[in-house]
Amino acid sequence: MTGQFDASGSDEVEVPLAGGDVTEGVVRVGRTVRRPLGVHSPLVHRVLTHLEEAGFEGAPRLLGVDDRGREVLTFVEGEVAGRPWPAWVGEDERAVSVARLVRRVDDALEPLGVRHMDVTPENTVFREGQAFALIDFDLVREATRLEQVANLLLWWGAWLPEADRDPVQRHLDAAARGRLLVDAYGLDRSGRERLLQVAIEGADRTWHRMKSRAEQEGGGWARMWREGAGDQIRRRERWLQAHQRELTGALVRR
Ligand SMILES: Nc1ncnc2c1ncn2[C@@H]1O[C@H](COP(=O)(O)OP(=O)(O)OP(=O)(O)O)[C@@H](O)[C@H]1O
Ligand SMILES: [Mg+2]
């Protein structure tokens, strides 16, 4: 063990944690989580340390690196959506609580100018039905608040074509849900006016970013790309364009 991490219980069993699509080898060991290090890890560790120093509770704590070269994080107790998504991923109250949490994370990260950018149900820990913490900061990067809100609306506002939505979100009214979430986030008027443009440009950039990750990193990125993730992003981009006026109208209406 290195760093301040205490080796107590190093003979404890490793319980695999299934969640997202990319990172393999995420395990729980007692009250900790071990994740492989990657090129993104120095930034992730800066972010987690910053949140800890800011006294922000809604993120795992970085405890160190273990003797197998994995990052050691605190396991955040609570409820996390697995696959298939539970019905509550479609509920307004849950989504509103996520928007409030993302606002608090963004405020805490303001000095660093970075955003989480992967606010999926699998990366959100709930306590008593309210979003308590974000985990999995692997996609953290320099980004604007509007880019982060667009990412929130993709995952919790069902801002994508109905045919591409998860069944538990298929019934959602994207305009009404979008309004609810930007209100909960507290987005200002000018942000609401610009959000659709940012979401559309973001979809295009995500397409390019994912393509190059699939080509350069392979693994889960390549598998998602083969399974049509790129086409899905293009469909979302066209859907956002087709609904631009309606969605913006709902966001700015008094
Ligand atoms: N610190 C933590 N506290 C509580 N649960 C966690 C923590 N880290 C991971 N988990 C659980 O393990 C699952 C997978 O972990 P994580 O999101 O870190 O990796 P991943 O989703 O497999 O990676 P990626 O999203 O990069 O593909 C999460 O969805 C969550 O259920
Ligand atoms: Mg994840």
PDB file of N, CA and C in Angstrom, residues 21-22 117-118 139 141 150-151 154-155 159-165 196-214 220-243:
ATOM      1  N   ASP A  21     -19.942   0.744 -18.982  1.00  0.00           N
ATOM      2  CA  ASP A  21     -19.579  -0.012 -20.166  1.00  0.00           C
ATOM      3  C   ASP A  21     -18.077  -0.146 -20.365  1.00  0.00           C
ATOM      4  N   VAL A  22     -17.323   0.694 -19.661  1.00  0.00           N
ATOM      5  CA  VAL A  22     -15.933   0.831 -20.062  1.00  0.00           C
ATOM      6  C   VAL A  22     -14.936   0.203 -19.104  1.00  0.00           C
ATOM      7  N   MET A 117     -19.591  15.320 -16.266  1.00  0.00           N
ATOM      8  CA  MET A 117     -19.861  14.965 -17.666  1.00  0.00           C
ATOM      9  C   MET A 117     -20.257  13.508 -17.924  1.00  0.00           C
ATOM     10  N   ASP A 118     -20.717  12.814 -16.888  1.00  0.00           N
ATOM     11  CA  ASP A 118     -21.176  11.430 -17.094  1.00  0.00           C
ATOM     12  C   ASP A 118     -22.210  11.076 -16.027  1.00  0.00           C
ATOM     13  N   LEU A 139     -14.769  10.605 -16.654  1.00  0.00           N
ATOM     14  CA  LEU A 139     -14.941  11.470 -17.836  1.00  0.00           C
ATOM     15  C   LEU A 139     -14.861  12.950 -17.484  1.00  0.00           C
ATOM     16  N   ARG A 141     -13.827  16.613 -17.179  1.00  0.00           N
ATOM     17  CA  ARG A 141     -12.992  17.403 -18.088  1.00  0.00           C
ATOM     18  C   ARG A 141     -13.401  18.866 -18.008  1.00  0.00           C
ATOM     19  N   ALA A 150     -26.522  19.871 -20.338  1.00  0.00           N
ATOM     20  CA  ALA A 150     -26.924  19.064 -21.498  1.00  0.00           C
ATOM     21  C   ALA A 150     -26.700  17.577 -21.210  1.00  0.00           C
ATOM     22  N   ASN A 151     -25.606  17.252 -20.530  1.00  0.00           N
ATOM     23  CA  ASN A 151     -25.337  15.862 -20.163  1.00  0.00           C
ATOM     24  C   ASN A 151     -26.380  15.350 -19.154  1.00  0.00           C
ATOM     25  N   LEU A 154     -29.566  14.620 -21.076  1.00  0.00           N
ATOM     26  CA  LEU A 154     -29.485  13.386 -21.842  1.00  0.00           C
ATOM     27  C   LEU A 154     -29.889  12.203 -20.961  1.00  0.00           C
ATOM     28  N   TRP A 155     -29.327  12.135 -19.737  1.00  0.00           N
ATOM     29  CA  TRP A 155     -29.527  10.944 -18.901  1.00  0.00           C
ATOM     30  C   TRP A 155     -30.780  10.985 -18.066  1.00  0.00           C
ATOM     31  N   TRP A 159     -33.586  13.394 -23.213  1.00  0.00           N
ATOM     32  CA  TRP A 159     -33.400  14.197 -24.416  1.00  0.00           C
ATOM     33  C   TRP A 159     -32.757  13.355 -25.521  1.00  0.00           C
ATOM     34  N   LEU A 160     -33.535  12.442 -26.036  1.00  0.00           N
ATOM     35  CA  LEU A 160     -33.111  11.605 -27.166  1.00  0.00           C
ATOM     36  C   LEU A 160     -34.373  10.992 -27.787  1.00  0.00           C
ATOM     37  N   PRO A 161     -34.286  10.482 -29.004  1.00  0.00           N
ATOM     38  CA  PRO A 161     -35.481   9.957 -29.665  1.00  0.00           C
ATOM     39  C   PRO A 161     -36.128   8.844 -28.843  1.00  0.00           C
ATOM     40  N   GLU A 162     -37.445   8.784 -28.865  1.00  0.00           N
ATOM     41  CA  GLU A 162     -38.153   7.785 -28.059  1.00  0.00           C
ATOM     42  C   GLU A 162     -37.662   6.369 -28.313  1.00  0.00           C
ATOM     43  N   ALA A 163     -37.394   6.062 -29.582  1.00  0.00           N
ATOM     44  CA  ALA A 163     -36.977   4.695 -29.919  1.00  0.00           C
ATOM     45  C   ALA A 163     -35.633   4.336 -29.287  1.00  0.00           C
ATOM     46  N   ASP A 164     -34.821   5.340 -28.976  1.00  0.00           N
ATOM     47  CA  ASP A 164     -33.510   5.080 -28.372  1.00  0.00           C
ATOM     48  C   ASP A 164     -33.534   5.152 -26.847  1.00  0.00           C
ATOM     49  N   ARG A 165     -34.682   5.494 -26.283  1.00  0.00           N
ATOM     50  CA  ARG A 165     -34.749   5.624 -24.825  1.00  0.00           C
ATOM     51  C   ARG A 165     -34.872   4.275 -24.143  1.00  0.00           C
ATOM     52  N   LEU A 196     -29.897  24.481 -26.170  1.00  0.00           N
ATOM     53  CA  LEU A 196     -30.096  23.542 -27.291  1.00  0.00           C
ATOM     54  C   LEU A 196     -28.913  23.553 -28.244  1.00  0.00           C
ATOM     55  N   GLN A 197     -28.404  24.777 -28.511  1.00  0.00           N
ATOM     56  CA  GLN A 197     -27.246  24.864 -29.399  1.00  0.00           C
ATOM     57  C   GLN A 197     -26.061  24.116 -28.809  1.00  0.00           C
ATOM     58  N   VAL A 198     -25.866  24.290 -27.509  1.00  0.00           N
ATOM     59  CA  VAL A 198     -24.754  23.611 -26.829  1.00  0.00           C
ATOM     60  C   VAL A 198     -24.953  22.091 -26.866  1.00  0.00           C
ATOM     61  N   ALA A 199     -26.192  21.642 -26.681  1.00  0.00           N
ATOM     62  CA  ALA A 199     -26.460  20.201 -26.685  1.00  0.00           C
ATOM     63  C   ALA A 199     -26.208  19.610 -28.083  1.00  0.00           C
ATOM     64  N   ILE A 200     -26.609  20.356 -29.116  1.00  0.00           N
ATOM     65  CA  ILE A 200     -26.426  19.875 -30.492  1.00  0.00           C
ATOM     66  C   ILE A 200     -24.930  19.812 -30.839  1.00  0.00           C
ATOM     67  N   GLU A 201     -24.204  20.880 -30.507  1.00  0.00           N
ATOM     68  CA  GLU A 201     -22.758  20.872 -30.773  1.00  0.00           C
ATOM     69  C   GLU A 201     -22.063  19.810 -29.925  1.00  0.00           C
ATOM     70  N   GLY A 202     -22.563  19.614 -28.716  1.00  0.00           N
ATOM     71  CA  GLY A 202     -21.979  18.613 -27.825  1.00  0.00           C
ATOM     72  C   GLY A 202     -22.150  17.213 -28.385  1.00  0.00           C
ATOM     73  N   ALA A 203     -23.302  16.951 -29.002  1.00  0.00           N
ATOM     74  CA  ALA A 203     -23.526  15.628 -29.590  1.00  0.00           C
ATOM     75  C   ALA A 203     -22.502  15.374 -30.700  1.00  0.00           C
ATOM     76  N   ASP A 204     -22.267  16.385 -31.508  1.00  0.00           N
ATOM     77  CA  ASP A 204     -21.292  16.228 -32.590  1.00  0.00           C
ATOM     78  C   ASP A 204     -19.895  15.966 -32.022  1.00  0.00           C
ATOM     79  N   ARG A 205     -19.532  16.733 -30.987  1.00  0.00           N
ATOM     80  CA  ARG A 205     -18.198  16.527 -30.397  1.00  0.00           C
ATOM     81  C   ARG A 205     -18.101  15.162 -29.734  1.00  0.00           C
ATOM     82  N   THR A 206     -19.189  14.718 -29.112  1.00  0.00           N
ATOM     83  CA  THR A 206     -19.183  13.400 -28.472  1.00  0.00           C
ATOM     84  C   THR A 206     -18.974  12.307 -29.516  1.00  0.00           C
ATOM     85  N   TRP A 207     -19.607  12.480 -30.677  1.00  0.00           N
ATOM     86  CA  TRP A 207     -19.433  11.497 -31.762  1.00  0.00           C
ATOM     87  C   TRP A 207     -17.953  11.356 -32.103  1.00  0.00           C
ATOM     88  N   HIS A 208     -17.284  12.503 -32.293  1.00  0.00           N
ATOM     89  CA  HIS A 208     -15.855  12.464 -32.662  1.00  0.00           C
ATOM     90  C   HIS A 208     -15.000  11.905 -31.526  1.00  0.00           C
ATOM     91  N   ARG A 209     -15.325  12.321 -30.299  1.00  0.00           N
ATOM     92  CA  ARG A 209     -14.523  11.878 -29.157  1.00  0.00           C
ATOM     93  C   ARG A 209     -14.639  10.360 -28.984  1.00  0.00           C
ATOM     94  N   MET A 210     -15.882   9.863 -29.147  1.00  0.00           N
ATOM     95  CA  MET A 210     -16.100   8.435 -28.958  1.00  0.00           C
ATOM     96  C   MET A 210     -15.452   7.617 -30.069  1.00  0.00           C
ATOM     97  N   LYS A 211     -15.518   8.145 -31.275  1.00  0.00           N
ATOM     98  CA  LYS A 211     -14.895   7.438 -32.408  1.00  0.00           C
ATOM     99  C   LYS A 211     -13.392   7.299 -32.154  1.00  0.00           C
ATOM    100  N   SER A 212     -12.757   8.381 -31.733  1.00  0.00           N
ATOM    101  CA  SER A 212     -11.314   8.280 -31.564  1.00  0.00           C
ATOM    102  C   SER A 212     -10.969   7.399 -30.358  1.00  0.00           C
ATOM    103  N   ARG A 213     -11.819   7.417 -29.319  1.00  0.00           N
ATOM    104  CA  ARG A 213     -11.561   6.514 -28.186  1.00  0.00           C
ATOM    105  C   ARG A 213     -11.710   5.060 -28.622  1.00  0.00           C
ATOM    106  N   ALA A 214     -12.728   4.795 -29.462  1.00  0.00           N
ATOM    107  CA  ALA A 214     -12.934   3.424 -29.941  1.00  0.00           C
ATOM    108  C   ALA A 214     -11.722   2.958 -30.735  1.00  0.00           C
ATOM    109  N   GLY A 220     -14.086  -1.433 -24.148  1.00  0.00           N
ATOM    110  CA  GLY A 220     -15.510  -1.118 -24.063  1.00  0.00           C
ATOM    111  C   GLY A 220     -15.930  -0.039 -25.046  1.00  0.00           C
ATOM    112  N   TRP A 221     -15.024   0.941 -25.300  1.00  0.00           N
ATOM    113  CA  TRP A 221     -15.353   2.000 -26.257  1.00  0.00           C
ATOM    114  C   TRP A 221     -15.580   1.404 -27.646  1.00  0.00           C
ATOM    115  N   ALA A 222     -14.678   0.495 -28.058  1.00  0.00           N
ATOM    116  CA  ALA A 222     -14.792  -0.116 -29.389  1.00  0.00           C
ATOM    117  C   ALA A 222     -16.060  -0.959 -29.483  1.00  0.00           C
ATOM    118  N   ARG A 223     -16.367  -1.661 -28.391  1.00  0.00           N
ATOM    119  CA  ARG A 223     -17.581  -2.489 -28.404  1.00  0.00           C
ATOM    120  C   ARG A 223     -18.829  -1.618 -28.542  1.00  0.00           C
ATOM    121  N   MET A 224     -18.887  -0.525 -27.761  1.00  0.00           N
ATOM    122  CA  MET A 224     -20.050   0.362 -27.863  1.00  0.00           C
ATOM    123  C   MET A 224     -20.176   0.937 -29.269  1.00  0.00           C
ATOM    124  N   TRP A 225     -19.024   1.264 -29.869  1.00  0.00           N
ATOM    125  CA  TRP A 225     -19.042   1.842 -31.211  1.00  0.00           C
ATOM    126  C   TRP A 225     -19.567   0.823 -32.220  1.00  0.00           C
ATOM    127  N   ARG A 226     -19.058  -0.426 -32.091  1.00  0.00           N
ATOM    128  CA  ARG A 226     -19.534  -1.505 -32.985  1.00  0.00           C
ATOM    129  C   ARG A 226     -21.023  -1.729 -32.829  1.00  0.00           C
ATOM    130  N   GLU A 227     -21.517  -1.556 -31.604  1.00  0.00           N
ATOM    131  CA  GLU A 227     -22.940  -1.804 -31.344  1.00  0.00           C
ATOM    132  C   GLU A 227     -23.823  -0.615 -31.733  1.00  0.00           C
ATOM    133  N   GLY A 228     -23.218   0.392 -32.363  1.00  0.00           N
ATOM    134  CA  GLY A 228     -24.036   1.465 -32.937  1.00  0.00           C
ATOM    135  C   GLY A 228     -24.125   2.735 -32.120  1.00  0.00           C
ATOM    136  N   ALA A 229     -23.211   2.922 -31.149  1.00  0.00           N
ATOM    137  CA  ALA A 229     -23.273   4.130 -30.312  1.00  0.00           C
ATOM    138  C   ALA A 229     -23.135   5.402 -31.158  1.00  0.00           C
ATOM    139  N   GLY A 230     -22.293   5.347 -32.181  1.00  0.00           N
ATOM    140  CA  GLY A 230     -22.095   6.531 -33.027  1.00  0.00           C
ATOM    141  C   GLY A 230     -23.374   6.915 -33.751  1.00  0.00           C
ATOM    142  N   ASP A 231     -24.056   5.923 -34.308  1.00  0.00           N
ATOM    143  CA  ASP A 231     -25.317   6.199 -35.010  1.00  0.00           C
ATOM    144  C   ASP A 231     -26.358   6.754 -34.051  1.00  0.00           C
ATOM    145  N   GLN A 232     -26.338   6.228 -32.839  1.00  0.00           N
ATOM    146  CA  GLN A 232     -27.309   6.717 -31.857  1.00  0.00           C
ATOM    147  C   GLN A 232     -27.046   8.185 -31.518  1.00  0.00           C
ATOM    148  N   ILE A 233     -25.780   8.547 -31.426  1.00  0.00           N
ATOM    149  CA  ILE A 233     -25.454   9.955 -31.138  1.00  0.00           C
ATOM    150  C   ILE A 233     -25.921  10.841 -32.291  1.00  0.00           C
ATOM    151  N   ARG A 234     -25.740  10.377 -33.538  1.00  0.00           N
ATOM    152  CA  ARG A 234     -26.214  11.163 -34.688  1.00  0.00           C
ATOM    153  C   ARG A 234     -27.738  11.292 -34.671  1.00  0.00           C
ATOM    154  N   ARG A 235     -28.447  10.221 -34.297  1.00  0.00           N
ATOM    155  CA  ARG A 235     -29.915  10.316 -34.206  1.00  0.00           C
ATOM    156  C   ARG A 235     -30.320  11.325 -33.137  1.00  0.00           C
ATOM    157  N   ARG A 236     -29.585  11.331 -32.031  1.00  0.00           N
ATOM    158  CA  ARG A 236     -29.896  12.290 -30.961  1.00  0.00           C
ATOM    159  C   ARG A 236     -29.667  13.714 -31.432  1.00  0.00           C
ATOM    160  N   GLU A 237     -28.574  13.915 -32.166  1.00  0.00           N
ATOM    161  CA  GLU A 237     -28.273  15.249 -32.702  1.00  0.00           C
ATOM    162  C   GLU A 237     -29.421  15.732 -33.599  1.00  0.00           C
ATOM    163  N   ARG A 238     -29.890  14.862 -34.480  1.00  0.00           N
ATOM    164  CA  ARG A 238     -30.992  15.257 -35.381  1.00  0.00           C
ATOM    165  C   ARG A 238     -32.286  15.490 -34.608  1.00  0.00           C
ATOM    166  N   TRP A 239     -32.526  14.675 -33.570  1.00  0.00           N
ATOM    167  CA  TRP A 239     -33.724  14.839 -32.745  1.00  0.00           C
ATOM    168  C   TRP A 239     -33.693  16.190 -32.028  1.00  0.00           C
ATOM    169  N   LEU A 240     -32.520  16.554 -31.499  1.00  0.00           N
ATOM    170  CA  LEU A 240     -32.384  17.854 -30.823  1.00  0.00           C
ATOM    171  C   LEU A 240     -32.640  18.989 -31.807  1.00  0.00           C
ATOM    172  N   GLN A 241     -32.117  18.836 -33.032  1.00  0.00           N
ATOM    173  CA  GLN A 241     -32.353  19.872 -34.041  1.00  0.00           C
ATOM    174  C   GLN A 241     -33.838  19.994 -34.359  1.00  0.00           C
ATOM    175  N   ALA A 242     -34.484  18.838 -34.539  1.00  0.00           N
ATOM    176  CA  ALA A 242     -35.901  18.841 -34.916  1.00  0.00           C
ATOM    177  C   ALA A 242     -36.783  19.418 -33.801  1.00  0.00           C
ATOM    178  N   HIS A 243     -36.349  19.279 -32.533  1.00  0.00           N
ATOM    179  CA  HIS A 243     -37.165  19.739 -31.404  1.00  0.00           C
ATOM    180  C   HIS A 243     -36.619  21.002 -30.747  1.00  0.00           C
TER     181      HIS A 243
END
